[in-house]
Amino acid sequence: MTSLAQSILLASQQFTIYVSFIILFSGVAGHLCNIFVLLKLKIFRGNPATTYLIAESIVNLFQMLIPFTTRIAINGFANDLTQTSLLWCKLRSVFAQSSTLISLSIVCFAAIDQYFSTSYRPYLRRASSPRIAQGSIIIAILLWILHGIPVAIFFEIRSSSGCNLYNLGIVNYVAYVYYLFLTGTIPITISTLFAILAYRNVRRIIRRQIPIRRRKLDQQLTAMIIVRVAFLVVTTLPYVLQRIYSYVVYVSKEDAVHRAAIQLVGAITISFFYMNYSGSFYLFLISSARYRRQVRNVFVRGCRMDRTRRNQIAPRTQVSSDAYDLQSIS
């Protein structure tokens, strides 16, 4: 192996270690905050969009803790259990594919639901309900787990390329169906289309006779979902293109520089890809001043209440009143 190839591989390894741990820890913390705030505030309860956002944070936590940590071990520390355990080779592919497609589906559902809930047509607004949201999430979970099982069956461990797909038909399916359509074209198109339609609805929402509290909530959730969709497009597209290239283009083992360059590009695009699953909390903070106030109120008032209990300054009735106020933050 040439010194250039070694330098590229070292750069890839160092990039993976430092950037990936930042993405991992910030993502886990952000999702926990997201779940806590959305569950804590009374204004979000019973809203289908909130159901989707909480479910996405839970799925993305799983994505961070299992597929992403194993990816860090493989690319950053050359510790790849999939090369020695056939069971883990197959299971990891199921976990990675299923959690990716479930998360992408939930983002699409959230965009569609926001279009329905902000529509001036009553029959479309009726299609936005917590029951439909819960049913859609359950269907997506079952569908994509079942989808991942047949693909996992074809994963093998061979001395040539380790844990990988060697059946040409399955390789073509993964490259041209899974990556090109299921991970790329379909979720990007659906989420972008309905996010734009929801934005158009919100711009006209002021003309409708609805309570100002509901109007502000619709505007807030639409802004949050639009930014979420835009981030999905930016972070997912490079990864999809890189993965298709890696499956379609054959690179010989003798071409060390080319293989090292592909690994470096892969490390960068994978980091972008996992940023899509770690950054929703921070996107919501950036896109919505109202959400920033809500997060601040939840944590600041929660700390005050906890300090009051410890110091036993306020009577129990006052603490209960504070707790009620906390639930009513808008």
mmCIF file of C-alpha atoms in Angstrom:
data_model
loop_
_atom_site.group_PDB
_atom_site.id
_atom_site.type_symbol
_atom_site.label_atom_id
_atom_site.label_comp_id
_atom_site.label_asym_id
_atom_site.label_seq_id
_atom_site.Cartn_x
_atom_site.Cartn_y
_atom_site.Cartn_z
ATOM 1 C CA MET A 1 0.000 0.000 0.000
ATOM 2 C CA THR A 2 1.360 3.422 -0.974
ATOM 3 C CA SER A 3 2.019 6.198 1.520
ATOM 4 C CA LEU A 4 -0.736 8.283 -0.120
ATOM 5 C CA ALA A 5 -3.297 5.543 0.403
ATOM 6 C CA GLN A 6 -2.188 5.143 4.016
ATOM 7 C CA SER A 7 -2.514 8.893 4.600
ATOM 8 C CA ILE A 8 -6.035 8.878 3.148
ATOM 9 C CA LEU A 9 -7.066 5.919 5.311
ATOM 10 C CA LEU A 10 -5.627 7.604 8.412
ATOM 11 C CA ALA A 11 -7.545 10.794 7.609
ATOM 12 C CA SER A 12 -10.713 8.731 7.159
ATOM 13 C CA GLN A 13 -10.183 6.988 10.482
ATOM 14 C CA GLN A 14 -9.504 10.205 12.409
ATOM 15 C CA PHE A 15 -12.490 11.934 10.797
ATOM 16 C CA THR A 16 -14.754 9.041 11.769
ATOM 17 C CA ILE A 17 -13.583 8.992 15.383
ATOM 18 C CA TYR A 18 -13.858 12.697 16.163
ATOM 19 C CA VAL A 19 -16.876 13.722 14.090
ATOM 20 C CA SER A 20 -18.892 10.588 14.808
ATOM 21 C CA PHE A 21 -18.605 10.917 18.584
ATOM 22 C CA ILE A 22 -19.811 14.522 18.365
ATOM 23 C CA ILE A 23 -22.801 13.388 16.289
ATOM 24 C CA LEU A 24 -23.478 10.467 18.652
ATOM 25 C CA PHE A 25 -23.466 12.348 21.961
ATOM 26 C CA SER A 26 -25.254 15.431 20.651
ATOM 27 C CA GLY A 27 -27.839 13.249 18.946
ATOM 28 C CA VAL A 28 -28.631 11.140 22.020
ATOM 29 C CA ALA A 29 -28.894 14.241 24.226
ATOM 30 C CA GLY A 30 -31.038 16.063 21.661
ATOM 31 C CA HIS A 31 -33.512 13.225 21.224
ATOM 32 C CA LEU A 32 -33.914 12.780 24.962
ATOM 33 C CA CYS A 33 -34.628 16.514 25.279
ATOM 34 C CA ASN A 34 -37.077 16.351 22.371
ATOM 35 C CA ILE A 35 -39.030 13.479 23.893
ATOM 36 C CA PHE A 36 -39.074 15.107 27.339
ATOM 37 C CA VAL A 37 -40.283 18.509 26.104
ATOM 38 C CA LEU A 38 -42.926 17.157 23.713
ATOM 39 C CA LEU A 39 -44.331 14.857 26.401
ATOM 40 C CA LYS A 40 -44.183 17.489 29.135
ATOM 41 C CA LEU A 41 -46.033 20.345 27.463
ATOM 42 C CA LYS A 42 -49.805 20.137 27.473
ATOM 43 C CA ILE A 43 -50.155 22.131 24.239
ATOM 44 C CA PHE A 44 -48.527 19.298 22.230
ATOM 45 C CA ARG A 45 -50.651 16.506 23.685
ATOM 46 C CA GLY A 46 -53.158 14.870 21.369
ATOM 47 C CA ASN A 47 -51.569 16.421 18.273
ATOM 48 C CA PRO A 48 -50.746 13.873 15.532
ATOM 49 C CA ALA A 49 -47.626 15.800 14.473
ATOM 50 C CA THR A 50 -46.304 15.483 18.024
ATOM 51 C CA THR A 51 -46.864 11.720 17.873
ATOM 52 C CA TYR A 52 -44.733 11.552 14.734
ATOM 53 C CA LEU A 53 -41.981 13.743 16.197
ATOM 54 C CA ILE A 54 -41.768 11.687 19.406
ATOM 55 C CA ALA A 55 -41.770 8.410 17.447
ATOM 56 C CA GLU A 56 -39.031 9.718 15.153
ATOM 57 C CA SER A 57 -36.866 10.676 18.146
ATOM 58 C CA ILE A 58 -37.306 7.185 19.649
ATOM 59 C CA VAL A 59 -36.391 5.451 16.371
ATOM 60 C CA ASN A 60 -33.430 7.783 15.864
ATOM 61 C CA LEU A 61 -32.192 7.025 19.377
ATOM 62 C CA PHE A 62 -32.138 3.360 18.387
ATOM 63 C CA GLN A 63 -30.341 4.336 15.166
ATOM 64 C CA MET A 64 -27.718 6.232 17.160
ATOM 65 C CA LEU A 65 -27.146 3.553 19.798
ATOM 66 C CA ILE A 66 -26.899 0.429 17.603
ATOM 67 C CA PRO A 67 -26.256 0.939 13.855
ATOM 68 C CA PHE A 68 -24.226 4.123 14.350
ATOM 69 C CA THR A 69 -22.074 2.926 17.264
ATOM 70 C CA THR A 70 -21.209 -0.253 15.355
ATOM 71 C CA ARG A 71 -20.348 1.896 12.334
ATOM 72 C CA ILE A 72 -17.964 3.940 14.520
ATOM 73 C CA ALA A 73 -16.356 0.705 15.741
ATOM 74 C CA ILE A 74 -15.916 -0.540 12.159
ATOM 75 C CA ASN A 75 -14.633 2.625 10.474
ATOM 76 C CA GLY A 76 -12.911 4.296 13.415
ATOM 77 C CA PHE A 77 -11.350 1.414 15.350
ATOM 78 C CA ALA A 78 -11.314 -1.463 12.803
ATOM 79 C CA ASN A 79 -13.372 -3.520 15.250
ATOM 80 C CA ASP A 80 -15.874 -5.286 13.023
ATOM 81 C CA LEU A 81 -17.829 -8.115 14.637
ATOM 82 C CA THR A 82 -19.727 -8.662 11.378
ATOM 83 C CA GLN A 83 -16.551 -10.235 9.948
ATOM 84 C CA THR A 84 -16.549 -13.011 12.557
ATOM 85 C CA SER A 85 -20.199 -13.517 13.504
ATOM 86 C CA LEU A 86 -22.620 -14.438 10.737
ATOM 87 C CA LEU A 87 -25.596 -13.837 13.049
ATOM 88 C CA TRP A 88 -24.475 -10.282 13.819
ATOM 89 C CA CYS A 89 -23.652 -9.748 10.132
ATOM 90 C CA LYS A 90 -27.293 -10.446 9.311
ATOM 91 C CA LEU A 91 -28.862 -8.766 12.366
ATOM 92 C CA ARG A 92 -26.959 -5.527 11.877
ATOM 93 C CA SER A 93 -28.264 -5.227 8.326
ATOM 94 C CA VAL A 94 -31.848 -5.683 9.597
ATOM 95 C CA PHE A 95 -31.357 -3.059 12.318
ATOM 96 C CA ALA A 96 -29.716 -0.546 9.999
ATOM 97 C CA GLN A 97 -32.158 -0.884 7.107
ATOM 98 C CA SER A 98 -35.285 -1.058 9.261
ATOM 99 C CA SER A 99 -34.483 1.918 11.484
ATOM 100 C CA THR A 100 -33.472 4.003 8.459
ATOM 101 C CA LEU A 101 -36.676 3.313 6.537
ATOM 102 C CA ILE A 102 -38.911 3.673 9.614
ATOM 103 C CA SER A 103 -37.412 7.066 10.412
ATOM 104 C CA LEU A 104 -37.725 8.282 6.816
ATOM 105 C CA SER A 105 -41.339 7.069 6.689
ATOM 106 C CA ILE A 106 -42.196 8.949 9.881
ATOM 107 C CA VAL A 107 -40.790 12.186 8.450
ATOM 108 C CA CYS A 108 -42.954 11.667 5.354
ATOM 109 C CA PHE A 109 -46.001 10.948 7.534
ATOM 110 C CA ALA A 110 -45.359 14.112 9.553
ATOM 111 C CA ALA A 111 -45.205 16.240 6.397
ATOM 112 C CA ILE A 112 -48.385 14.649 5.019
ATOM 113 C CA ASP A 113 -50.187 15.069 8.341
ATOM 114 C CA GLN A 114 -49.201 18.723 8.567
ATOM 115 C CA TYR A 115 -50.638 19.294 5.093
ATOM 116 C CA PHE A 116 -53.878 17.597 6.160
ATOM 117 C CA SER A 117 -54.171 19.421 9.486
ATOM 118 C CA THR A 118 -53.644 22.866 7.925
ATOM 119 C CA SER A 119 -55.945 22.265 4.941
ATOM 120 C CA TYR A 120 -59.115 24.348 4.535
ATOM 121 C CA ARG A 121 -60.935 21.202 3.383
ATOM 122 C CA PRO A 122 -62.718 19.547 6.344
ATOM 123 C CA TYR A 123 -62.384 15.984 5.026
ATOM 124 C CA LEU A 124 -58.591 16.386 4.823
ATOM 125 C CA ARG A 125 -58.406 17.821 8.336
ATOM 126 C CA ARG A 126 -60.304 14.766 9.591
ATOM 127 C CA ALA A 127 -57.529 12.586 8.146
ATOM 128 C CA SER A 128 -55.176 14.124 10.703
ATOM 129 C CA SER A 129 -55.757 12.262 13.956
ATOM 130 C CA PRO A 130 -53.687 10.588 16.706
ATOM 131 C CA ARG A 131 -55.242 7.206 15.893
ATOM 132 C CA ILE A 132 -54.162 7.411 12.241
ATOM 133 C CA ALA A 133 -50.699 8.567 13.337
ATOM 134 C CA GLN A 134 -50.278 5.626 15.698
ATOM 135 C CA GLY A 135 -51.555 3.168 13.077
ATOM 136 C CA SER A 136 -49.232 4.559 10.408
ATOM 137 C CA ILE A 137 -46.217 4.229 12.685
ATOM 138 C CA ILE A 138 -47.067 0.629 13.613
ATOM 139 C CA ILE A 139 -47.549 -0.311 9.941
ATOM 140 C CA ALA A 140 -44.216 1.300 9.000
ATOM 141 C CA ILE A 141 -42.391 -0.574 11.782
ATOM 142 C CA LEU A 142 -43.836 -3.958 10.772
ATOM 143 C CA LEU A 143 -43.403 -3.346 7.032
ATOM 144 C CA TRP A 144 -39.744 -2.325 7.143
ATOM 145 C CA ILE A 145 -38.707 -5.022 9.621
ATOM 146 C CA LEU A 146 -40.273 -7.623 7.318
ATOM 147 C CA HIS A 147 -38.547 -5.953 4.361
ATOM 148 C CA GLY A 148 -35.143 -6.238 6.031
ATOM 149 C CA ILE A 149 -35.362 -9.932 6.864
ATOM 150 C CA PRO A 150 -35.204 -11.352 3.276
ATOM 151 C CA VAL A 151 -32.302 -9.051 2.398
ATOM 152 C CA ALA A 152 -30.425 -10.132 5.541
ATOM 153 C CA ILE A 153 -30.711 -13.762 4.519
ATOM 154 C CA PHE A 154 -28.394 -13.080 1.573
ATOM 155 C CA PHE A 155 -25.620 -11.496 3.658
ATOM 156 C CA GLU A 156 -22.571 -13.774 3.794
ATOM 157 C CA ILE A 157 -19.059 -13.660 5.223
ATOM 158 C CA ARG A 158 -16.353 -14.361 2.645
ATOM 159 C CA SER A 159 -12.614 -13.797 2.700
ATOM 160 C CA SER A 160 -12.789 -11.496 -0.340
ATOM 161 C CA SER A 161 -15.021 -8.737 1.105
ATOM 162 C CA GLY A 162 -16.156 -9.969 4.509
ATOM 163 C CA CYS A 163 -19.798 -9.454 5.529
ATOM 164 C CA ASN A 164 -21.494 -8.413 2.332
ATOM 165 C CA LEU A 165 -24.037 -9.235 -0.351
ATOM 166 C CA TYR A 166 -22.720 -11.532 -3.082
ATOM 167 C CA ASN A 167 -25.928 -12.384 -4.931
ATOM 168 C CA LEU A 168 -26.011 -10.156 -8.030
ATOM 169 C CA GLY A 169 -29.799 -9.825 -8.030
ATOM 170 C CA ILE A 170 -29.877 -8.699 -4.384
ATOM 171 C CA VAL A 171 -26.946 -6.330 -4.976
ATOM 172 C CA ASN A 172 -28.891 -4.699 -7.808
ATOM 173 C CA TYR A 173 -31.997 -4.507 -5.629
ATOM 174 C CA VAL A 174 -30.105 -2.802 -2.812
ATOM 175 C CA ALA A 175 -28.351 -0.365 -5.157
ATOM 176 C CA TYR A 176 -31.254 0.570 -7.403
ATOM 177 C CA VAL A 177 -34.333 -0.016 -5.217
ATOM 178 C CA TYR A 178 -33.276 0.335 -1.568
ATOM 179 C CA TYR A 179 -30.801 3.190 -1.941
ATOM 180 C CA LEU A 180 -32.072 4.941 -5.062
ATOM 181 C CA PHE A 181 -35.805 4.776 -4.328
ATOM 182 C CA LEU A 182 -36.612 3.683 -0.759
ATOM 183 C CA THR A 183 -33.880 5.731 0.928
ATOM 184 C CA GLY A 184 -33.518 8.489 -1.648
ATOM 185 C CA THR A 185 -36.070 9.427 -4.301
ATOM 186 C CA ILE A 186 -39.346 8.407 -2.622
ATOM 187 C CA PRO A 187 -38.910 9.924 0.882
ATOM 188 C CA ILE A 188 -37.233 13.057 -0.476
ATOM 189 C CA THR A 189 -40.002 13.626 -3.037
ATOM 190 C CA ILE A 190 -42.928 12.889 -0.705
ATOM 191 C CA SER A 191 -41.628 14.857 2.274
ATOM 192 C CA THR A 192 -40.608 17.853 0.143
ATOM 193 C CA LEU A 193 -43.901 17.952 -1.757
ATOM 194 C CA PHE A 194 -46.126 17.845 1.328
ATOM 195 C CA ALA A 195 -43.906 20.232 3.284
ATOM 196 C CA ILE A 196 -44.345 22.794 0.478
ATOM 197 C CA LEU A 197 -48.109 22.193 0.398
ATOM 198 C CA ALA A 198 -48.306 22.591 4.186
ATOM 199 C CA TYR A 199 -46.353 25.849 3.923
ATOM 200 C CA ARG A 200 -48.875 27.129 1.356
ATOM 201 C CA ASN A 201 -51.723 26.184 3.674
ATOM 202 C CA VAL A 202 -50.160 27.988 6.623
ATOM 203 C CA ARG A 203 -49.723 31.161 4.604
ATOM 204 C CA ARG A 204 -53.495 31.171 4.057
ATOM 205 C CA ILE A 205 -54.401 29.990 7.546
ATOM 206 C CA ILE A 206 -54.858 33.541 8.858
ATOM 207 C CA ARG A 207 -58.000 33.880 6.737
ATOM 208 C CA ARG A 208 -59.689 30.962 8.466
ATOM 209 C CA GLN A 209 -61.749 31.422 11.593
ATOM 210 C CA ILE A 210 -59.782 29.260 14.016
ATOM 211 C CA PRO A 211 -58.511 30.012 17.548
ATOM 212 C CA ILE A 212 -55.249 31.946 17.600
ATOM 213 C CA ARG A 213 -53.682 29.325 19.899
ATOM 214 C CA ARG A 214 -54.313 26.573 17.325
ATOM 215 C CA ARG A 215 -53.131 28.842 14.509
ATOM 216 C CA LYS A 216 -49.817 29.528 16.249
ATOM 217 C CA LEU A 217 -49.327 25.823 16.970
ATOM 218 C CA ASP A 218 -49.932 24.931 13.306
ATOM 219 C CA GLN A 219 -47.465 27.592 12.197
ATOM 220 C CA GLN A 220 -44.872 26.379 14.694
ATOM 221 C CA LEU A 221 -45.175 22.697 13.782
ATOM 222 C CA THR A 222 -45.149 23.468 10.052
ATOM 223 C CA ALA A 223 -41.938 25.504 10.395
ATOM 224 C CA MET A 224 -40.317 22.706 12.405
ATOM 225 C CA ILE A 225 -41.308 20.020 9.895
ATOM 226 C CA ILE A 226 -40.235 22.072 6.851
ATOM 227 C CA VAL A 227 -36.770 22.575 8.326
ATOM 228 C CA ARG A 228 -36.630 18.882 9.230
ATOM 229 C CA VAL A 229 -37.462 17.891 5.643
ATOM 230 C CA ALA A 230 -34.895 20.305 4.176
ATOM 231 C CA PHE A 231 -32.214 18.839 6.457
ATOM 232 C CA LEU A 232 -33.204 15.314 5.412
ATOM 233 C CA VAL A 233 -32.691 16.175 1.736
ATOM 234 C CA VAL A 234 -29.308 17.843 2.274
ATOM 235 C CA THR A 235 -27.851 15.083 4.464
ATOM 236 C CA THR A 236 -29.325 12.016 2.754
ATOM 237 C CA LEU A 237 -28.688 12.699 -0.937
ATOM 238 C CA PRO A 238 -24.824 12.544 -0.837
ATOM 239 C CA TYR A 239 -24.942 9.290 1.138
ATOM 240 C CA VAL A 240 -27.393 7.653 -1.274
ATOM 241 C CA LEU A 241 -25.226 8.558 -4.285
ATOM 242 C CA GLN A 242 -22.071 7.305 -2.575
ATOM 243 C CA ARG A 243 -23.672 3.991 -1.603
ATOM 244 C CA ILE A 244 -24.964 3.394 -5.137
ATOM 245 C CA TYR A 245 -21.450 4.076 -6.466
ATOM 246 C CA SER A 246 -19.870 1.668 -3.990
ATOM 247 C CA TYR A 247 -22.253 -1.119 -4.986
ATOM 248 C CA VAL A 248 -22.117 -0.561 -8.752
ATOM 249 C CA VAL A 249 -18.450 0.286 -9.363
ATOM 250 C CA TYR A 250 -15.896 -2.479 -8.867
ATOM 251 C CA VAL A 251 -12.485 -1.424 -7.570
ATOM 252 C CA SER A 252 -9.656 -3.963 -7.557
ATOM 253 C CA LYS A 253 -7.637 -4.594 -4.425
ATOM 254 C CA GLU A 254 -4.495 -3.462 -6.247
ATOM 255 C CA ASP A 255 -5.873 0.065 -6.652
ATOM 256 C CA ALA A 256 -5.184 1.056 -3.045
ATOM 257 C CA VAL A 257 -5.465 4.814 -3.550
ATOM 258 C CA HIS A 258 -8.883 4.527 -5.201
ATOM 259 C CA ARG A 259 -10.174 2.251 -2.440
ATOM 260 C CA ALA A 260 -8.825 4.590 0.240
ATOM 261 C CA ALA A 261 -10.446 7.596 -1.438
ATOM 262 C CA ILE A 262 -13.784 5.764 -1.580
ATOM 263 C CA GLN A 263 -13.472 4.989 2.137
ATOM 264 C CA LEU A 264 -12.772 8.651 2.962
ATOM 265 C CA VAL A 265 -15.734 9.866 0.902
ATOM 266 C CA GLY A 266 -17.843 7.147 2.511
ATOM 267 C CA ALA A 267 -16.844 8.289 6.012
ATOM 268 C CA ILE A 268 -17.838 11.867 5.189
ATOM 269 C CA THR A 269 -21.178 10.973 3.589
ATOM 270 C CA ILE A 270 -22.033 8.509 6.378
ATOM 271 C CA SER A 271 -21.418 11.269 8.922
ATOM 272 C CA PHE A 272 -23.757 13.548 6.962
ATOM 273 C CA PHE A 273 -26.295 10.735 6.775
ATOM 274 C CA TYR A 274 -26.292 10.145 10.535
ATOM 275 C CA MET A 275 -26.522 13.891 11.176
ATOM 276 C CA ASN A 276 -30.003 13.520 9.691
ATOM 277 C CA TYR A 277 -30.838 11.173 12.578
ATOM 278 C CA SER A 278 -29.214 13.260 15.313
ATOM 279 C CA GLY A 279 -30.046 16.884 14.607
ATOM 280 C CA SER A 280 -33.833 17.282 14.865
ATOM 281 C CA PHE A 281 -33.829 18.866 18.357
ATOM 282 C CA TYR A 282 -31.299 21.502 17.309
ATOM 283 C CA LEU A 283 -33.155 22.158 14.052
ATOM 284 C CA PHE A 284 -36.345 22.800 16.010
ATOM 285 C CA LEU A 285 -34.500 25.209 18.288
ATOM 286 C CA ILE A 286 -33.139 27.110 15.279
ATOM 287 C CA SER A 287 -36.382 27.193 13.300
ATOM 288 C CA SER A 288 -38.843 28.089 16.069
ATOM 289 C CA ALA A 289 -38.428 30.891 18.609
ATOM 290 C CA ARG A 290 -41.552 29.560 20.297
ATOM 291 C CA TYR A 291 -39.973 26.140 20.743
ATOM 292 C CA ARG A 292 -36.867 27.761 22.249
ATOM 293 C CA ARG A 293 -39.073 29.485 24.826
ATOM 294 C CA GLN A 294 -40.910 26.247 25.529
ATOM 295 C CA VAL A 295 -37.664 24.310 26.059
ATOM 296 C CA ARG A 296 -36.286 27.046 28.312
ATOM 297 C CA ASN A 297 -39.480 27.162 30.359
ATOM 298 C CA VAL A 298 -39.620 23.382 30.778
ATOM 299 C CA PHE A 299 -36.049 23.049 32.034
ATOM 300 C CA VAL A 300 -35.838 26.310 33.998
ATOM 301 C CA ARG A 301 -39.146 25.803 35.790
ATOM 302 C CA GLY A 302 -38.376 22.143 36.310
ATOM 303 C CA CYS A 303 -35.080 23.068 38.013
ATOM 304 C CA ARG A 304 -36.835 25.669 40.152
ATOM 305 C CA MET A 305 -39.469 23.181 41.254
ATOM 306 C CA ASP A 306 -36.827 20.602 42.087
ATOM 307 C CA ARG A 307 -34.865 23.162 44.119
ATOM 308 C CA THR A 308 -38.047 24.203 45.924
ATOM 309 C CA ARG A 309 -38.796 20.608 46.899
ATOM 310 C CA ARG A 310 -35.274 20.062 48.214
ATOM 311 C CA ASN A 311 -35.223 23.262 50.247
ATOM 312 C CA GLN A 312 -38.851 22.813 51.356
ATOM 313 C CA ILE A 313 -39.517 26.512 50.904
ATOM 314 C CA ALA A 314 -42.865 26.358 49.160
ATOM 315 C CA PRO A 315 -45.926 24.529 50.533
ATOM 316 C CA ARG A 316 -47.159 21.448 48.714
ATOM 317 C CA THR A 317 -50.109 23.264 47.203
ATOM 318 C CA GLN A 318 -47.789 25.807 45.599
ATOM 319 C CA VAL A 319 -45.645 23.062 44.049
ATOM 320 C CA SER A 320 -48.766 21.481 42.621
ATOM 321 C CA SER A 321 -49.788 24.826 41.143
ATOM 322 C CA ASP A 322 -46.360 25.245 39.559
ATOM 323 C CA ALA A 323 -46.633 21.775 38.080
ATOM 324 C CA TYR A 324 -49.965 22.711 36.543
ATOM 325 C CA ASP A 325 -48.452 25.852 35.055
ATOM 326 C CA LEU A 326 -45.632 23.828 33.586
ATOM 327 C CA GLN A 327 -48.087 21.626 31.744
ATOM 328 C CA SER A 328 -49.792 24.681 30.272
ATOM 329 C CA ILE A 329 -46.773 26.389 28.716
ATOM 330 C CA SER A 330 -47.450 27.360 25.140
#
